[in-house]
Amino acid sequence: MKIIKAKDYQEMSRKAAQILAAQVIMKPDSVLGLATGSTPLGTYDCLAEWCGKGDLDFSRVSTVNLDEYRGLDHANDQSYYYFMNKNLFSRINIDPAHTHVPDGMEPDPEKESKRYEELISSLGGIDIQLLGLGHDGHIGFNEPNSFFDKNTHCVDLTEMTIEANKRFFASADEVPRQAYTMGIGTIMRARKLLMIVSGKDKAEIAAEAFLGEVRPEVPASIIQFHPDVTIIGDAEALSKIN
Ligand code: F6R
């Protein structure tokens, strides 16, 4: 496990983007596992900028996102598909047909979970998975006490996650109560993991996840067992890690 300390959010974002860019340069048909949330926004800005300058080519890249709210369609401005399109896909030269997010409108959880796992396999697996860290240690929507081996599945969101995500909705009542997410098993099968973490409110959970005991109460702690994981955090987020 490599832990890279960046001085601030901008430097963290640039370093993460450099790793993703190197992946695309070395393997132009890479499969990138992507995340939503506030942490990756700066990383996506860098990728969009470098692509705009002609330094990066996404024409052969495929992407698979970690998760999607259940019940929100692509046109809903709170769906993760909409987020990805706005913050990355529409700004780079990727083929929209190569961008994949779980289908929040599929009513049958088993069907959608199976479809998404098969899709990832058919692409040859994920070359590098970008991850953010939830305040309760979640990755994707794998909340505390998730089974470590789970594939893509439908989850009930915890009160803490609903609370954290309500800032994007008119009220907490409008936050969907369920989501589709890659499981811990899906994430751990990615060939490389790239975790980014920012801000002092993540310092406690970052120390627990990266240095503490590996346990289901802290889902992100499982990444300690992955053979190729890079963590990039800003100084505030890594302030409890020497
Ligand atoms: C998003 C995701 C979540 C976030 C996590 C951190 O696709 O899977 O696990 O990475 O909630 O979110 P931010 O970056 O907003 O602090």
PDB file of N, CA and C in Angstrom, residues 124-160:
ATOM      1  N   GLY A 124     -13.318  -7.335 -19.589  1.00  0.00           N
ATOM      2  CA  GLY A 124     -11.993  -7.845 -19.206  1.00  0.00           C
ATOM      3  C   GLY A 124     -11.589  -7.436 -17.802  1.00  0.00           C
ATOM      4  N   GLY A 125     -12.542  -6.931 -17.013  1.00  0.00           N
ATOM      5  CA  GLY A 125     -12.237  -6.514 -15.637  1.00  0.00           C
ATOM      6  C   GLY A 125     -11.774  -5.067 -15.594  1.00  0.00           C
ATOM      7  N   ILE A 126     -11.679  -4.554 -14.389  1.00  0.00           N
ATOM      8  CA  ILE A 126     -11.333  -3.135 -14.180  1.00  0.00           C
ATOM      9  C   ILE A 126      -9.815  -3.001 -14.029  1.00  0.00           C
ATOM     10  N   ASP A 127      -9.208  -2.139 -14.825  1.00  0.00           N
ATOM     11  CA  ASP A 127      -7.754  -1.939 -14.716  1.00  0.00           C
ATOM     12  C   ASP A 127      -7.403  -1.127 -13.480  1.00  0.00           C
ATOM     13  N   ILE A 128      -8.147  -0.046 -13.259  1.00  0.00           N
ATOM     14  CA  ILE A 128      -7.878   0.776 -12.064  1.00  0.00           C
ATOM     15  C   ILE A 128      -9.202   1.334 -11.555  1.00  0.00           C
ATOM     16  N   GLN A 129      -9.432   1.185 -10.268  1.00  0.00           N
ATOM     17  CA  GLN A 129     -10.679   1.660  -9.667  1.00  0.00           C
ATOM     18  C   GLN A 129     -10.393   2.861  -8.782  1.00  0.00           C
ATOM     19  N   LEU A 130     -11.009   3.986  -9.122  1.00  0.00           N
ATOM     20  CA  LEU A 130     -10.913   5.192  -8.297  1.00  0.00           C
ATOM     21  C   LEU A 130     -11.942   5.089  -7.164  1.00  0.00           C
ATOM     22  N   LEU A 131     -11.515   5.423  -5.950  1.00  0.00           N
ATOM     23  CA  LEU A 131     -12.414   5.323  -4.792  1.00  0.00           C
ATOM     24  C   LEU A 131     -12.367   6.601  -3.960  1.00  0.00           C
ATOM     25  N   GLY A 132     -13.507   6.993  -3.412  1.00  0.00           N
ATOM     26  CA  GLY A 132     -13.542   8.007  -2.369  1.00  0.00           C
ATOM     27  C   GLY A 132     -13.821   7.292  -1.054  1.00  0.00           C
ATOM     28  N   LEU A 133     -13.727   8.019   0.038  1.00  0.00           N
ATOM     29  CA  LEU A 133     -13.928   7.409   1.361  1.00  0.00           C
ATOM     30  C   LEU A 133     -15.102   8.078   2.065  1.00  0.00           C
ATOM     31  N   GLY A 134     -16.098   7.290   2.448  1.00  0.00           N
ATOM     32  CA  GLY A 134     -17.246   7.840   3.193  1.00  0.00           C
ATOM     33  C   GLY A 134     -16.865   8.128   4.643  1.00  0.00           C
ATOM     34  N   HIS A 135     -17.605   9.028   5.276  1.00  0.00           N
ATOM     35  CA  HIS A 135     -17.293   9.374   6.674  1.00  0.00           C
ATOM     36  C   HIS A 135     -17.432   8.182   7.617  1.00  0.00           C
ATOM     37  N   ASP A 136     -18.274   7.223   7.232  1.00  0.00           N
ATOM     38  CA  ASP A 136     -18.418   6.028   8.074  1.00  0.00           C
ATOM     39  C   ASP A 136     -17.549   4.876   7.555  1.00  0.00           C
ATOM     40  N   GLY A 137     -16.645   5.203   6.627  1.00  0.00           N
ATOM     41  CA  GLY A 137     -15.737   4.170   6.106  1.00  0.00           C
ATOM     42  C   GLY A 137     -16.288   3.433   4.901  1.00  0.00           C
ATOM     43  N   HIS A 138     -17.417   3.905   4.344  1.00  0.00           N
ATOM     44  CA  HIS A 138     -17.964   3.171   3.193  1.00  0.00           C
ATOM     45  C   HIS A 138     -17.138   3.406   1.936  1.00  0.00           C
ATOM     46  N   ILE A 139     -17.172   2.415   1.045  1.00  0.00           N
ATOM     47  CA  ILE A 139     -16.633   2.584  -0.314  1.00  0.00           C
ATOM     48  C   ILE A 139     -17.728   2.128  -1.274  1.00  0.00           C
ATOM     49  N   GLY A 140     -17.888   2.868  -2.382  1.00  0.00           N
ATOM     50  CA  GLY A 140     -19.108   2.688  -3.152  1.00  0.00           C
ATOM     51  C   GLY A 140     -20.233   2.973  -2.166  1.00  0.00           C
ATOM     52  N   PHE A 141     -21.280   2.163  -2.201  1.00  0.00           N
ATOM     53  CA  PHE A 141     -22.325   2.274  -1.184  1.00  0.00           C
ATOM     54  C   PHE A 141     -22.246   1.066  -0.253  1.00  0.00           C
ATOM     55  N   ASN A 142     -21.054   0.521  -0.088  1.00  0.00           N
ATOM     56  CA  ASN A 142     -20.878  -0.593   0.849  1.00  0.00           C
ATOM     57  C   ASN A 142     -20.730  -0.010   2.246  1.00  0.00           C
ATOM     58  N   GLU A 143     -21.828  -0.069   2.967  1.00  0.00           N
ATOM     59  CA  GLU A 143     -21.900   0.551   4.278  1.00  0.00           C
ATOM     60  C   GLU A 143     -21.281  -0.369   5.331  1.00  0.00           C
ATOM     61  N   PRO A 144     -20.991   0.161   6.544  1.00  0.00           N
ATOM     62  CA  PRO A 144     -20.427  -0.695   7.586  1.00  0.00           C
ATOM     63  C   PRO A 144     -21.205  -1.995   7.742  1.00  0.00           C
ATOM     64  N   ASN A 145     -20.443  -3.048   7.970  1.00  0.00           N
ATOM     65  CA  ASN A 145     -20.956  -4.415   8.136  1.00  0.00           C
ATOM     66  C   ASN A 145     -21.391  -5.071   6.834  1.00  0.00           C
ATOM     67  N   SER A 146     -20.960  -4.502   5.707  1.00  0.00           N
ATOM     68  CA  SER A 146     -21.219  -5.172   4.426  1.00  0.00           C
ATOM     69  C   SER A 146     -20.364  -6.434   4.397  1.00  0.00           C
ATOM     70  N   PHE A 147     -20.871  -7.426   3.703  1.00  0.00           N
ATOM     71  CA  PHE A 147     -20.054  -8.635   3.579  1.00  0.00           C
ATOM     72  C   PHE A 147     -18.909  -8.344   2.622  1.00  0.00           C
ATOM     73  N   PHE A 148     -17.717  -8.735   3.004  1.00  0.00           N
ATOM     74  CA  PHE A 148     -16.541  -8.416   2.223  1.00  0.00           C
ATOM     75  C   PHE A 148     -16.547  -9.026   0.817  1.00  0.00           C
ATOM     76  N   ASP A 149     -17.289 -10.101   0.626  1.00  0.00           N
ATOM     77  CA  ASP A 149     -17.165 -10.784  -0.677  1.00  0.00           C
ATOM     78  C   ASP A 149     -18.268 -10.438  -1.659  1.00  0.00           C
ATOM     79  N   LYS A 150     -19.118  -9.474  -1.336  1.00  0.00           N
ATOM     80  CA  LYS A 150     -20.302  -9.251  -2.186  1.00  0.00           C
ATOM     81  C   LYS A 150     -20.009  -8.657  -3.552  1.00  0.00           C
ATOM     82  N   ASN A 151     -20.720  -9.156  -4.536  1.00  0.00           N
ATOM     83  CA  ASN A 151     -20.676  -8.580  -5.879  1.00  0.00           C
ATOM     84  C   ASN A 151     -21.658  -7.407  -5.943  1.00  0.00           C
ATOM     85  N   THR A 152     -21.869  -6.875  -7.146  1.00  0.00           N
ATOM     86  CA  THR A 152     -22.842  -5.789  -7.324  1.00  0.00           C
ATOM     87  C   THR A 152     -24.186  -6.199  -6.707  1.00  0.00           C
ATOM     88  N   HIS A 153     -24.781  -5.284  -5.958  1.00  0.00           N
ATOM     89  CA  HIS A 153     -26.031  -5.600  -5.276  1.00  0.00           C
ATOM     90  C   HIS A 153     -26.794  -4.302  -4.967  1.00  0.00           C
ATOM     91  N   CYS A 154     -28.000  -4.489  -4.471  1.00  0.00           N
ATOM     92  CA  CYS A 154     -28.841  -3.344  -4.100  1.00  0.00           C
ATOM     93  C   CYS A 154     -28.738  -3.163  -2.584  1.00  0.00           C
ATOM     94  N   VAL A 155     -28.510  -1.926  -2.127  1.00  0.00           N
ATOM     95  CA  VAL A 155     -28.350  -1.696  -0.686  1.00  0.00           C
ATOM     96  C   VAL A 155     -29.355  -0.675  -0.171  1.00  0.00           C
ATOM     97  N   ASP A 156     -29.664  -0.792   1.118  1.00  0.00           N
ATOM     98  CA  ASP A 156     -30.414   0.256   1.823  1.00  0.00           C
ATOM     99  C   ASP A 156     -29.374   1.237   2.345  1.00  0.00           C
ATOM    100  N   LEU A 157     -29.559   2.500   2.083  1.00  0.00           N
ATOM    101  CA  LEU A 157     -28.586   3.496   2.555  1.00  0.00           C
ATOM    102  C   LEU A 157     -28.761   3.750   4.057  1.00  0.00           C
ATOM    103  N   THR A 158     -27.664   4.012   4.742  1.00  0.00           N
ATOM    104  CA  THR A 158     -27.746   4.296   6.181  1.00  0.00           C
ATOM    105  C   THR A 158     -28.169   5.755   6.380  1.00  0.00           C
ATOM    106  N   GLU A 159     -28.631   6.039   7.582  1.00  0.00           N
ATOM    107  CA  GLU A 159     -29.031   7.409   7.918  1.00  0.00           C
ATOM    108  C   GLU A 159     -27.862   8.384   7.715  1.00  0.00           C
ATOM    109  N   MET A 160     -26.637   7.930   8.059  1.00  0.00           N
ATOM    110  CA  MET A 160     -25.459   8.807   7.945  1.00  0.00           C
ATOM    111  C   MET A 160     -25.211   9.191   6.481  1.00  0.00           C
TER     112      MET A 160
END
